[in-house]
Amino acid sequence: MTEELENLLRPDLRGQTPYGAPQLDVPVQLNTNENAYAIPADVAAVIEEHLSREVRGLNRYPDRDATALRADFAAYLGHGLTADHVWAANGSNEILQQLLQAFGGPGRTVLGFMPSYSMHPLLARGTGTAFIDAGREDDYTLSADHVRRAITEHDPDLVFLVSPNNPTGTALDADVIEAAYEAARGIVIVDEAYVEFARDPNSTALNRLEGRRRLVVSRTMSKAFAFAGARVGYLAADPELVEKLLLVRLPYHLSSLTQAAARGALACAAQLQAEVDELKHQRDRIVKNLRAKGLPVADSDANFVLFGGLADAAAVWRAVLDQGVLIRDVGLPGCLRITAGTEEETTAFLDAVETVMARRPELFSTDS
């Protein structure tokens, strides 16, 4: 960027770098927590049928409020929710951005607990909301007492909780969410992008929505639905809160084609999520195998695993990449993150780690 444009940029954005993950053409890509399985042909046919109905009407704007899609999401979520309890947008990032636009902004604060989803502080900055990091325990867990103390100390306008957390994969206990809601005066957002992979299927914060008008549960279709390329996110909350988001949404923000594709996918929800159990199996296989090698591994309720025991994480990342497997360096000292893949992809990763450990043991700080 030229000096002239740099000076014209907002001061809080100067010198910043955009969010991104390496996109490399390698045989095994396990770095961005995508669903490893492609959409089945028969499900693709259903989605294509939904899309074909919309093509001839593309001269008209889409349903501005995505009413039918929101009703489908409500039916999928259950818990007595209706379309009025649901909002949809282009990925859960836009959902979170709209929440910050509506309830954050200049002079307001959002509290997070890092390490967590790295987009949270970036979305806060983009909306002029001050981000406060209250941290976590040394083992990356989050307790009710920690959350309660942080909220009491900082008195934020919004609170970000992530369950299962990214990049650690750890799920929150119910008492953490309860403590956050009781201590906060503002909006409490539980980001559940990976909740379909949780070991306890009843761990969702949807169980606590009723009667809590400031609680929001954010979801995505990217992971369990294998729908990352479609960019569809949604939330569940009190209808009055959902209505407030209409003040900041862009006109016709969700295209007719996006809505149609999402409705087609939701019609096939059970089939699309049939591979979730297999991905959970591969995740648990990674955990068991890495621990057997003497590497510390965080318990995971997501479709990825954070592992440590690395004397030089960057060098291990590169050495695994040289074996044709792309994983993620999330910036945590001595740690890397691996997405659960197909059985073959998972095997390729485990074989790559074994090879690197044998050839370059100095890169690992393990007793094995």
mmCIF file of C-alpha atoms in Angstrom:
data_model
loop_
_atom_site.group_PDB
_atom_site.id
_atom_site.type_symbol
_atom_site.label_atom_id
_atom_site.label_comp_id
_atom_site.label_asym_id
_atom_site.label_seq_id
_atom_site.Cartn_x
_atom_site.Cartn_y
_atom_site.Cartn_z
ATOM 1 C CA MET A 1 0.000 0.000 0.000
ATOM 2 C CA THR A 2 1.291 3.473 -0.851
ATOM 3 C CA GLU A 3 1.953 5.932 1.974
ATOM 4 C CA GLU A 4 -0.911 8.091 0.698
ATOM 5 C CA LEU A 5 -3.464 5.293 1.009
ATOM 6 C CA GLU A 6 -1.973 4.134 4.295
ATOM 7 C CA ASN A 7 -2.555 7.592 5.723
ATOM 8 C CA LEU A 8 -6.141 7.611 4.465
ATOM 9 C CA LEU A 9 -6.861 4.256 6.091
ATOM 10 C CA ARG A 10 -8.581 4.240 9.462
ATOM 11 C CA PRO A 11 -5.852 4.572 12.124
ATOM 12 C CA ASP A 12 -6.894 1.374 13.899
ATOM 13 C CA LEU A 13 -6.456 -0.610 10.657
ATOM 14 C CA ARG A 14 -3.010 0.673 9.729
ATOM 15 C CA GLY A 15 -0.338 -2.001 9.802
ATOM 16 C CA GLN A 16 -2.866 -4.799 10.274
ATOM 17 C CA THR A 17 -2.930 -7.997 8.221
ATOM 18 C CA PRO A 18 -6.105 -9.686 6.930
ATOM 19 C CA TYR A 19 -7.403 -12.997 8.215
ATOM 20 C CA GLY A 20 -6.297 -15.984 6.197
ATOM 21 C CA ALA A 21 -5.029 -19.535 6.178
ATOM 22 C CA PRO A 22 -2.572 -21.082 3.703
ATOM 23 C CA GLN A 23 -4.294 -22.479 0.603
ATOM 24 C CA LEU A 24 -1.730 -24.851 -0.871
ATOM 25 C CA ASP A 25 -2.152 -27.500 -3.556
ATOM 26 C CA VAL A 26 -1.089 -30.589 -1.601
ATOM 27 C CA PRO A 27 -2.549 -34.119 -1.566
ATOM 28 C CA VAL A 28 -4.013 -33.894 1.966
ATOM 29 C CA GLN A 29 -5.487 -30.584 3.179
ATOM 30 C CA LEU A 30 -6.404 -30.692 6.855
ATOM 31 C CA ASN A 31 -5.910 -27.098 7.957
ATOM 32 C CA THR A 32 -9.241 -25.233 7.783
ATOM 33 C CA ASN A 33 -11.675 -27.565 9.578
ATOM 34 C CA GLU A 34 -13.705 -28.267 6.457
ATOM 35 C CA ASN A 35 -15.850 -31.374 6.262
ATOM 36 C CA ALA A 36 -13.699 -33.984 4.532
ATOM 37 C CA TYR A 37 -16.613 -35.516 2.649
ATOM 38 C CA ALA A 38 -18.090 -34.064 -0.530
ATOM 39 C CA ILE A 39 -21.844 -33.673 -0.889
ATOM 40 C CA PRO A 40 -23.334 -36.979 -2.137
ATOM 41 C CA ALA A 41 -24.683 -37.048 -5.695
ATOM 42 C CA ASP A 42 -28.317 -37.576 -4.666
ATOM 43 C CA VAL A 43 -28.159 -34.678 -2.202
ATOM 44 C CA ALA A 44 -26.520 -32.522 -4.854
ATOM 45 C CA ALA A 45 -29.455 -33.316 -7.130
ATOM 46 C CA VAL A 46 -31.914 -32.066 -4.511
ATOM 47 C CA ILE A 47 -29.913 -28.862 -4.059
ATOM 48 C CA GLU A 48 -29.710 -28.375 -7.811
ATOM 49 C CA GLU A 49 -33.478 -28.787 -8.068
ATOM 50 C CA HIS A 50 -33.969 -26.055 -5.455
ATOM 51 C CA LEU A 51 -31.554 -23.814 -7.340
ATOM 52 C CA SER A 52 -33.210 -24.394 -10.710
ATOM 53 C CA ARG A 53 -36.505 -23.083 -9.349
ATOM 54 C CA GLU A 54 -34.848 -19.759 -8.600
ATOM 55 C CA VAL A 55 -32.821 -19.191 -11.756
ATOM 56 C CA ARG A 56 -35.618 -17.812 -13.912
ATOM 57 C CA GLY A 57 -36.618 -15.389 -11.183
ATOM 58 C CA LEU A 58 -33.206 -13.851 -10.671
ATOM 59 C CA ASN A 59 -34.445 -10.590 -12.153
ATOM 60 C CA ARG A 60 -36.253 -10.127 -8.839
ATOM 61 C CA TYR A 61 -34.718 -9.480 -5.456
ATOM 62 C CA PRO A 62 -34.669 -12.368 -2.977
ATOM 63 C CA ASP A 63 -36.902 -12.692 0.047
ATOM 64 C CA ARG A 64 -35.377 -9.933 2.125
ATOM 65 C CA ASP A 65 -36.032 -11.688 5.437
ATOM 66 C CA ALA A 66 -35.324 -15.271 4.267
ATOM 67 C CA THR A 67 -38.567 -16.332 5.924
ATOM 68 C CA ALA A 68 -38.806 -19.862 4.497
ATOM 69 C CA LEU A 69 -35.140 -20.590 5.197
ATOM 70 C CA ARG A 70 -35.476 -19.395 8.780
ATOM 71 C CA ALA A 71 -38.476 -21.683 9.251
ATOM 72 C CA ASP A 72 -36.406 -24.601 7.959
ATOM 73 C CA PHE A 73 -33.606 -23.758 10.379
ATOM 74 C CA ALA A 74 -36.081 -23.607 13.253
ATOM 75 C CA ALA A 75 -37.415 -27.046 12.338
ATOM 76 C CA TYR A 76 -33.859 -28.391 12.210
ATOM 77 C CA LEU A 77 -32.930 -26.917 15.593
ATOM 78 C CA GLY A 78 -36.101 -27.974 17.413
ATOM 79 C CA HIS A 79 -36.308 -26.779 21.044
ATOM 80 C CA GLY A 80 -39.669 -25.192 20.300
ATOM 81 C CA LEU A 81 -38.098 -22.536 18.075
ATOM 82 C CA THR A 82 -39.940 -20.757 15.280
ATOM 83 C CA ALA A 83 -38.768 -18.727 12.297
ATOM 84 C CA ASP A 84 -39.001 -15.605 14.468
ATOM 85 C CA HIS A 85 -36.292 -17.025 16.749
ATOM 86 C CA VAL A 86 -33.841 -17.504 13.861
ATOM 87 C CA TRP A 87 -31.747 -15.235 11.659
ATOM 88 C CA ALA A 88 -29.571 -16.218 8.692
ATOM 89 C CA ALA A 89 -26.665 -14.586 6.884
ATOM 90 C CA ASN A 90 -23.631 -15.241 4.682
ATOM 91 C CA GLY A 91 -21.709 -17.468 7.067
ATOM 92 C CA SER A 92 -21.571 -17.215 10.843
ATOM 93 C CA ASN A 93 -18.954 -14.457 10.454
ATOM 94 C CA GLU A 94 -21.633 -12.158 9.060
ATOM 95 C CA ILE A 95 -23.940 -13.230 11.885
ATOM 96 C CA LEU A 96 -21.309 -12.190 14.428
ATOM 97 C CA GLN A 97 -20.566 -8.994 12.539
ATOM 98 C CA GLN A 98 -24.238 -8.005 12.561
ATOM 99 C CA LEU A 99 -24.450 -8.644 16.304
ATOM 100 C CA LEU A 100 -21.470 -6.348 16.840
ATOM 101 C CA GLN A 101 -22.948 -3.736 14.514
ATOM 102 C CA ALA A 102 -26.225 -3.765 16.415
ATOM 103 C CA PHE A 103 -25.018 -4.052 19.995
ATOM 104 C CA GLY A 104 -21.366 -2.991 19.839
ATOM 105 C CA GLY A 105 -19.650 -0.140 18.022
ATOM 106 C CA PRO A 106 -17.554 2.868 19.081
ATOM 107 C CA GLY A 107 -17.459 3.352 22.825
ATOM 108 C CA ARG A 108 -18.602 -0.223 23.492
ATOM 109 C CA THR A 109 -16.700 -3.386 24.385
ATOM 110 C CA VAL A 110 -16.838 -7.103 23.681
ATOM 111 C CA LEU A 111 -15.171 -9.613 25.992
ATOM 112 C CA GLY A 112 -13.517 -12.765 24.671
ATOM 113 C CA PHE A 113 -11.376 -15.528 26.095
ATOM 114 C CA MET A 114 -8.342 -16.167 23.925
ATOM 115 C CA PRO A 115 -7.028 -18.361 22.476
ATOM 116 C CA SER A 116 -10.318 -18.692 20.696
ATOM 117 C CA TYR A 117 -11.726 -17.955 17.257
ATOM 118 C CA SER A 118 -9.271 -15.476 15.754
ATOM 119 C CA MET A 119 -11.980 -13.640 13.797
ATOM 120 C CA HIS A 120 -13.623 -12.341 16.980
ATOM 121 C CA PRO A 121 -11.116 -9.510 17.590
ATOM 122 C CA LEU A 122 -10.981 -8.775 13.852
ATOM 123 C CA LEU A 123 -14.765 -8.446 13.637
ATOM 124 C CA ALA A 124 -14.682 -6.257 16.724
ATOM 125 C CA ARG A 125 -12.068 -3.984 15.173
ATOM 126 C CA GLY A 126 -14.017 -3.767 11.920
ATOM 127 C CA THR A 127 -17.120 -2.555 13.766
ATOM 128 C CA GLY A 128 -15.261 -0.129 16.023
ATOM 129 C CA THR A 129 -15.897 -2.270 19.087
ATOM 130 C CA ALA A 130 -13.094 -2.541 21.652
ATOM 131 C CA PHE A 131 -12.067 -6.165 22.180
ATOM 132 C CA ILE A 132 -11.004 -7.258 25.659
ATOM 133 C CA ASP A 133 -9.150 -10.549 26.074
ATOM 134 C CA ALA A 134 -9.764 -12.155 29.469
ATOM 135 C CA GLY A 135 -7.550 -15.164 28.677
ATOM 136 C CA ARG A 136 -7.879 -18.782 29.791
ATOM 137 C CA GLU A 137 -6.233 -21.180 32.196
ATOM 138 C CA ASP A 138 -2.810 -22.596 31.312
ATOM 139 C CA ASP A 139 -4.500 -25.726 29.927
ATOM 140 C CA TYR A 140 -6.818 -23.524 27.820
ATOM 141 C CA THR A 141 -9.924 -24.467 29.847
ATOM 142 C CA LEU A 142 -12.508 -21.930 30.949
ATOM 143 C CA SER A 143 -14.225 -22.061 34.333
ATOM 144 C CA ALA A 144 -17.393 -20.393 35.561
ATOM 145 C CA ASP A 145 -15.418 -18.458 38.181
ATOM 146 C CA HIS A 146 -12.964 -17.156 35.577
ATOM 147 C CA VAL A 147 -15.797 -15.977 33.332
ATOM 148 C CA ARG A 148 -17.728 -14.417 36.183
ATOM 149 C CA ARG A 149 -14.712 -12.489 37.465
ATOM 150 C CA ALA A 150 -13.809 -11.221 33.991
ATOM 151 C CA ILE A 151 -17.317 -9.969 33.276
ATOM 152 C CA THR A 152 -17.563 -8.319 36.679
ATOM 153 C CA GLU A 153 -14.209 -6.599 36.156
ATOM 154 C CA HIS A 154 -14.721 -5.374 32.585
ATOM 155 C CA ASP A 155 -18.529 -4.924 32.374
ATOM 156 C CA PRO A 156 -18.648 -5.588 28.596
ATOM 157 C CA ASP A 157 -21.527 -4.833 26.244
ATOM 158 C CA LEU A 158 -21.127 -8.246 24.600
ATOM 159 C CA VAL A 159 -19.483 -11.525 25.569
ATOM 160 C CA PHE A 160 -18.083 -14.152 23.186
ATOM 161 C CA LEU A 161 -18.136 -17.773 24.326
ATOM 162 C CA VAL A 162 -17.149 -20.577 21.947
ATOM 163 C CA SER A 163 -18.256 -24.168 22.462
ATOM 164 C CA PRO A 164 -16.564 -26.259 21.197
ATOM 165 C CA ASN A 165 -13.744 -23.754 21.268
ATOM 166 C CA ASN A 166 -11.508 -23.096 18.285
ATOM 167 C CA PRO A 167 -8.561 -23.885 18.215
ATOM 168 C CA THR A 168 -8.624 -26.084 21.328
ATOM 169 C CA GLY A 169 -11.746 -28.137 20.519
ATOM 170 C CA THR A 170 -12.906 -28.036 24.147
ATOM 171 C CA ALA A 171 -16.605 -27.706 25.004
ATOM 172 C CA LEU A 172 -17.978 -25.478 27.751
ATOM 173 C CA ASP A 173 -19.748 -26.837 30.798
ATOM 174 C CA ALA A 174 -23.293 -25.582 31.261
ATOM 175 C CA ASP A 175 -22.319 -23.677 34.403
ATOM 176 C CA VAL A 176 -19.923 -21.488 32.389
ATOM 177 C CA ILE A 177 -22.732 -20.275 30.134
ATOM 178 C CA GLU A 178 -25.006 -19.774 33.136
ATOM 179 C CA ALA A 179 -22.325 -17.772 34.954
ATOM 180 C CA ALA A 180 -21.723 -15.572 31.916
ATOM 181 C CA TYR A 181 -25.389 -14.794 31.461
ATOM 182 C CA GLU A 182 -25.973 -14.074 35.135
ATOM 183 C CA ALA A 183 -22.933 -11.790 35.401
ATOM 184 C CA ALA A 184 -23.386 -9.907 32.114
ATOM 185 C CA ARG A 185 -25.701 -6.979 31.516
ATOM 186 C CA GLY A 186 -25.301 -7.218 27.746
ATOM 187 C CA ILE A 187 -25.470 -9.768 24.942
ATOM 188 C CA VAL A 188 -23.945 -13.212 25.533
ATOM 189 C CA ILE A 189 -23.056 -15.032 22.293
ATOM 190 C CA VAL A 190 -22.318 -18.755 22.312
ATOM 191 C CA ASP A 191 -20.545 -19.607 19.058
ATOM 192 C CA GLU A 192 -21.443 -23.244 18.279
ATOM 193 C CA ALA A 193 -19.899 -23.671 14.837
ATOM 194 C CA TYR A 194 -18.742 -27.215 15.692
ATOM 195 C CA VAL A 195 -21.457 -28.364 18.072
ATOM 196 C CA GLU A 196 -22.690 -31.228 15.876
ATOM 197 C CA PHE A 197 -19.347 -32.938 16.535
ATOM 198 C CA ALA A 198 -19.664 -32.755 20.332
ATOM 199 C CA ARG A 199 -19.354 -35.979 22.286
ATOM 200 C CA ASP A 200 -22.467 -34.988 24.251
ATOM 201 C CA PRO A 201 -25.183 -34.143 21.694
ATOM 202 C CA ASN A 202 -27.214 -32.405 24.412
ATOM 203 C CA SER A 203 -24.477 -29.928 25.280
ATOM 204 C CA THR A 204 -25.905 -27.120 23.143
ATOM 205 C CA ALA A 205 -26.746 -23.738 24.648
ATOM 206 C CA LEU A 206 -30.095 -23.980 22.857
ATOM 207 C CA ASN A 207 -31.225 -25.708 26.050
ATOM 208 C CA ARG A 208 -30.850 -22.364 27.836
ATOM 209 C CA LEU A 209 -32.458 -19.972 25.354
ATOM 210 C CA GLU A 210 -35.941 -19.905 26.828
ATOM 211 C CA GLY A 211 -36.437 -16.886 29.039
ATOM 212 C CA ARG A 212 -32.964 -15.476 28.355
ATOM 213 C CA ARG A 213 -33.543 -12.536 26.055
ATOM 214 C CA ARG A 214 -29.875 -11.556 25.837
ATOM 215 C CA LEU A 215 -28.553 -15.013 24.912
ATOM 216 C CA VAL A 216 -27.588 -15.836 21.316
ATOM 217 C CA VAL A 217 -26.553 -19.195 19.873
ATOM 218 C CA SER A 218 -24.612 -18.890 16.611
ATOM 219 C CA ARG A 219 -24.291 -21.792 14.155
ATOM 220 C CA THR A 220 -22.961 -22.542 10.662
ATOM 221 C CA MET A 221 -23.681 -24.966 7.835
ATOM 222 C CA SER A 222 -20.002 -25.029 6.853
ATOM 223 C CA LYS A 223 -18.894 -27.943 9.026
ATOM 224 C CA ALA A 224 -21.451 -30.664 9.759
ATOM 225 C CA PHE A 225 -23.394 -29.926 6.553
ATOM 226 C CA ALA A 226 -20.251 -29.985 4.352
ATOM 227 C CA PHE A 227 -21.438 -26.624 3.040
ATOM 228 C CA ALA A 228 -18.424 -24.360 3.532
ATOM 229 C CA GLY A 229 -18.492 -23.121 -0.053
ATOM 230 C CA ALA A 230 -22.084 -21.919 0.235
ATOM 231 C CA ARG A 231 -21.361 -19.528 3.129
ATOM 232 C CA VAL A 232 -24.483 -19.904 5.279
ATOM 233 C CA GLY A 233 -24.636 -19.102 8.967
ATOM 234 C CA TYR A 234 -27.528 -18.616 11.344
ATOM 235 C CA LEU A 235 -28.428 -17.869 14.933
ATOM 236 C CA ALA A 236 -31.165 -18.600 17.435
ATOM 237 C CA ALA A 237 -32.276 -15.979 19.951
ATOM 238 C CA ASP A 238 -35.273 -14.197 21.383
ATOM 239 C CA PRO A 239 -37.489 -12.835 18.563
ATOM 240 C CA GLU A 240 -37.083 -9.291 19.845
ATOM 241 C CA LEU A 241 -33.296 -9.565 19.573
ATOM 242 C CA VAL A 242 -33.581 -11.015 16.068
ATOM 243 C CA GLU A 243 -35.765 -8.078 15.068
ATOM 244 C CA LYS A 244 -33.027 -5.637 16.138
ATOM 245 C CA LEU A 245 -30.645 -7.170 13.600
ATOM 246 C CA LEU A 246 -32.856 -5.956 10.772
ATOM 247 C CA LEU A 247 -31.567 -2.466 11.593
ATOM 248 C CA VAL A 248 -28.058 -3.340 10.407
ATOM 249 C CA ARG A 249 -28.510 -6.015 7.751
ATOM 250 C CA LEU A 250 -27.787 -4.951 4.197
ATOM 251 C CA PRO A 251 -30.767 -4.911 1.820
ATOM 252 C CA TYR A 252 -31.349 -8.387 0.346
ATOM 253 C CA HIS A 253 -28.117 -9.580 1.963
ATOM 254 C CA LEU A 254 -28.812 -13.290 1.384
ATOM 255 C CA SER A 255 -29.185 -14.134 -2.313
ATOM 256 C CA SER A 256 -32.019 -16.204 -3.751
ATOM 257 C CA LEU A 257 -29.523 -18.868 -4.799
ATOM 258 C CA THR A 258 -27.940 -19.046 -1.357
ATOM 259 C CA GLN A 259 -31.329 -19.397 0.300
ATOM 260 C CA ALA A 260 -32.406 -22.063 -2.176
ATOM 261 C CA ALA A 261 -29.193 -24.073 -1.796
ATOM 262 C CA ALA A 262 -29.432 -23.935 1.991
ATOM 263 C CA ARG A 263 -33.053 -25.088 1.947
ATOM 264 C CA GLY A 264 -32.107 -27.997 -0.293
ATOM 265 C CA ALA A 265 -29.315 -28.988 2.077
ATOM 266 C CA LEU A 266 -31.585 -28.733 5.110
ATOM 267 C CA ALA A 267 -34.078 -31.032 3.391
ATOM 268 C CA CYS A 268 -31.278 -33.620 3.357
ATOM 269 C CA ALA A 269 -29.863 -32.825 6.802
ATOM 270 C CA ALA A 270 -29.812 -36.415 8.050
ATOM 271 C CA GLN A 271 -27.954 -37.692 4.997
ATOM 272 C CA LEU A 272 -25.503 -34.789 4.905
ATOM 273 C CA GLN A 273 -24.591 -35.356 8.521
ATOM 274 C CA ALA A 274 -24.220 -39.110 8.154
ATOM 275 C CA GLU A 275 -20.463 -38.663 7.968
ATOM 276 C CA VAL A 276 -20.282 -36.714 11.236
ATOM 277 C CA ASP A 277 -19.893 -39.901 13.276
ATOM 278 C CA GLU A 278 -17.083 -41.060 11.002
ATOM 279 C CA LEU A 279 -15.289 -37.725 11.402
ATOM 280 C CA LYS A 280 -15.697 -37.989 15.174
ATOM 281 C CA HIS A 281 -14.168 -41.465 14.978
ATOM 282 C CA GLN A 282 -11.189 -40.118 13.032
ATOM 283 C CA ARG A 283 -10.825 -37.243 15.507
ATOM 284 C CA ASP A 284 -10.714 -39.682 18.412
ATOM 285 C CA ARG A 285 -8.271 -41.843 16.473
ATOM 286 C CA ILE A 286 -5.952 -38.837 16.118
ATOM 287 C CA VAL A 287 -6.208 -38.076 19.845
ATOM 288 C CA LYS A 288 -5.438 -41.675 20.837
ATOM 289 C CA ASN A 289 -2.557 -42.055 18.379
ATOM 290 C CA LEU A 290 -0.825 -38.767 19.239
ATOM 291 C CA ARG A 291 -1.121 -39.424 22.959
ATOM 292 C CA ALA A 292 0.414 -42.837 22.412
ATOM 293 C CA LYS A 293 3.388 -41.017 20.893
ATOM 294 C CA GLY A 294 3.753 -38.978 24.089
ATOM 295 C CA LEU A 295 2.300 -35.755 22.700
ATOM 296 C CA PRO A 296 -0.139 -33.754 24.858
ATOM 297 C CA VAL A 297 -3.537 -33.437 23.168
ATOM 298 C CA ALA A 298 -6.539 -31.357 24.193
ATOM 299 C CA ASP A 299 -9.835 -33.234 24.545
ATOM 300 C CA SER A 300 -11.854 -32.317 21.457
ATOM 301 C CA ASP A 301 -15.576 -31.973 20.824
ATOM 302 C CA ALA A 302 -14.969 -30.528 17.352
ATOM 303 C CA ASN A 303 -13.786 -31.951 14.030
ATOM 304 C CA PHE A 304 -10.201 -31.009 14.779
ATOM 305 C CA VAL A 305 -7.477 -31.677 17.339
ATOM 306 C CA LEU A 306 -4.958 -29.360 18.989
ATOM 307 C CA PHE A 307 -1.741 -31.107 19.954
ATOM 308 C CA GLY A 308 1.444 -29.915 21.627
ATOM 309 C CA GLY A 309 4.799 -31.271 22.693
ATOM 310 C CA LEU A 310 6.596 -29.483 19.874
ATOM 311 C CA ALA A 311 9.976 -27.887 20.457
ATOM 312 C CA ASP A 312 9.642 -26.091 17.104
ATOM 313 C CA ALA A 313 6.025 -25.976 15.894
ATOM 314 C CA ALA A 314 6.860 -24.111 12.681
ATOM 315 C CA ALA A 315 9.490 -26.681 11.729
ATOM 316 C CA VAL A 316 7.114 -29.570 12.462
ATOM 317 C CA TRP A 317 4.431 -27.871 10.345
ATOM 318 C CA ARG A 318 6.871 -27.588 7.440
ATOM 319 C CA ALA A 319 8.145 -31.155 7.861
ATOM 320 C CA VAL A 320 4.596 -32.549 7.827
ATOM 321 C CA LEU A 321 3.839 -30.405 4.777
ATOM 322 C CA ASP A 322 6.885 -31.917 3.060
ATOM 323 C CA GLN A 323 5.108 -35.273 3.535
ATOM 324 C CA GLY A 324 2.143 -33.885 1.538
ATOM 325 C CA VAL A 325 -0.111 -33.038 4.495
ATOM 326 C CA LEU A 326 -1.221 -29.472 5.240
ATOM 327 C CA ILE A 327 -2.201 -28.737 8.845
ATOM 328 C CA ARG A 328 -2.558 -25.431 10.751
ATOM 329 C CA ASP A 329 -0.140 -23.398 12.799
ATOM 330 C CA VAL A 330 -2.539 -21.360 14.964
ATOM 331 C CA GLY A 331 0.203 -19.388 16.669
ATOM 332 C CA LEU A 332 0.127 -21.166 20.037
ATOM 333 C CA PRO A 333 3.634 -21.960 21.321
ATOM 334 C CA GLY A 334 4.546 -25.593 20.820
ATOM 335 C CA CYS A 335 1.174 -26.496 19.277
ATOM 336 C CA LEU A 336 -0.418 -27.302 15.918
ATOM 337 C CA ARG A 337 -3.995 -28.070 14.880
ATOM 338 C CA ILE A 338 -5.158 -30.902 12.627
ATOM 339 C CA THR A 339 -8.601 -31.306 11.044
ATOM 340 C CA ALA A 340 -10.093 -34.795 11.155
ATOM 341 C CA GLY A 341 -10.245 -36.132 7.618
ATOM 342 C CA THR A 342 -11.304 -39.295 5.889
ATOM 343 C CA GLU A 343 -9.720 -42.512 7.106
ATOM 344 C CA GLU A 344 -7.121 -42.276 4.336
ATOM 345 C CA GLU A 345 -6.337 -38.616 5.047
ATOM 346 C CA THR A 346 -6.058 -39.250 8.772
ATOM 347 C CA THR A 347 -3.726 -42.161 8.130
ATOM 348 C CA ALA A 348 -1.576 -39.952 5.894
ATOM 349 C CA PHE A 349 -1.274 -37.397 8.707
ATOM 350 C CA LEU A 350 -0.427 -39.978 11.370
ATOM 351 C CA ASP A 351 2.150 -41.582 9.077
ATOM 352 C CA ALA A 352 3.651 -38.142 8.377
ATOM 353 C CA VAL A 353 3.992 -37.377 12.093
ATOM 354 C CA GLU A 354 5.603 -40.759 12.725
ATOM 355 C CA THR A 355 8.075 -40.138 9.910
ATOM 356 C CA VAL A 356 8.981 -36.676 11.163
ATOM 357 C CA MET A 357 9.400 -37.913 14.738
ATOM 358 C CA ALA A 358 11.746 -40.657 13.546
ATOM 359 C CA ARG A 359 13.808 -38.401 11.294
ATOM 360 C CA ARG A 360 13.885 -35.255 13.419
ATOM 361 C CA PRO A 361 13.244 -36.097 17.073
ATOM 362 C CA GLU A 362 14.819 -32.797 18.140
ATOM 363 C CA LEU A 363 11.662 -31.010 16.931
ATOM 364 C CA PHE A 364 9.614 -32.641 19.691
ATOM 365 C CA SER A 365 9.664 -32.077 23.439
ATOM 366 C CA THR A 366 8.164 -35.422 24.392
ATOM 367 C CA ASP A 367 9.272 -38.309 26.585
ATOM 368 C CA SER A 368 8.465 -40.848 23.883
#
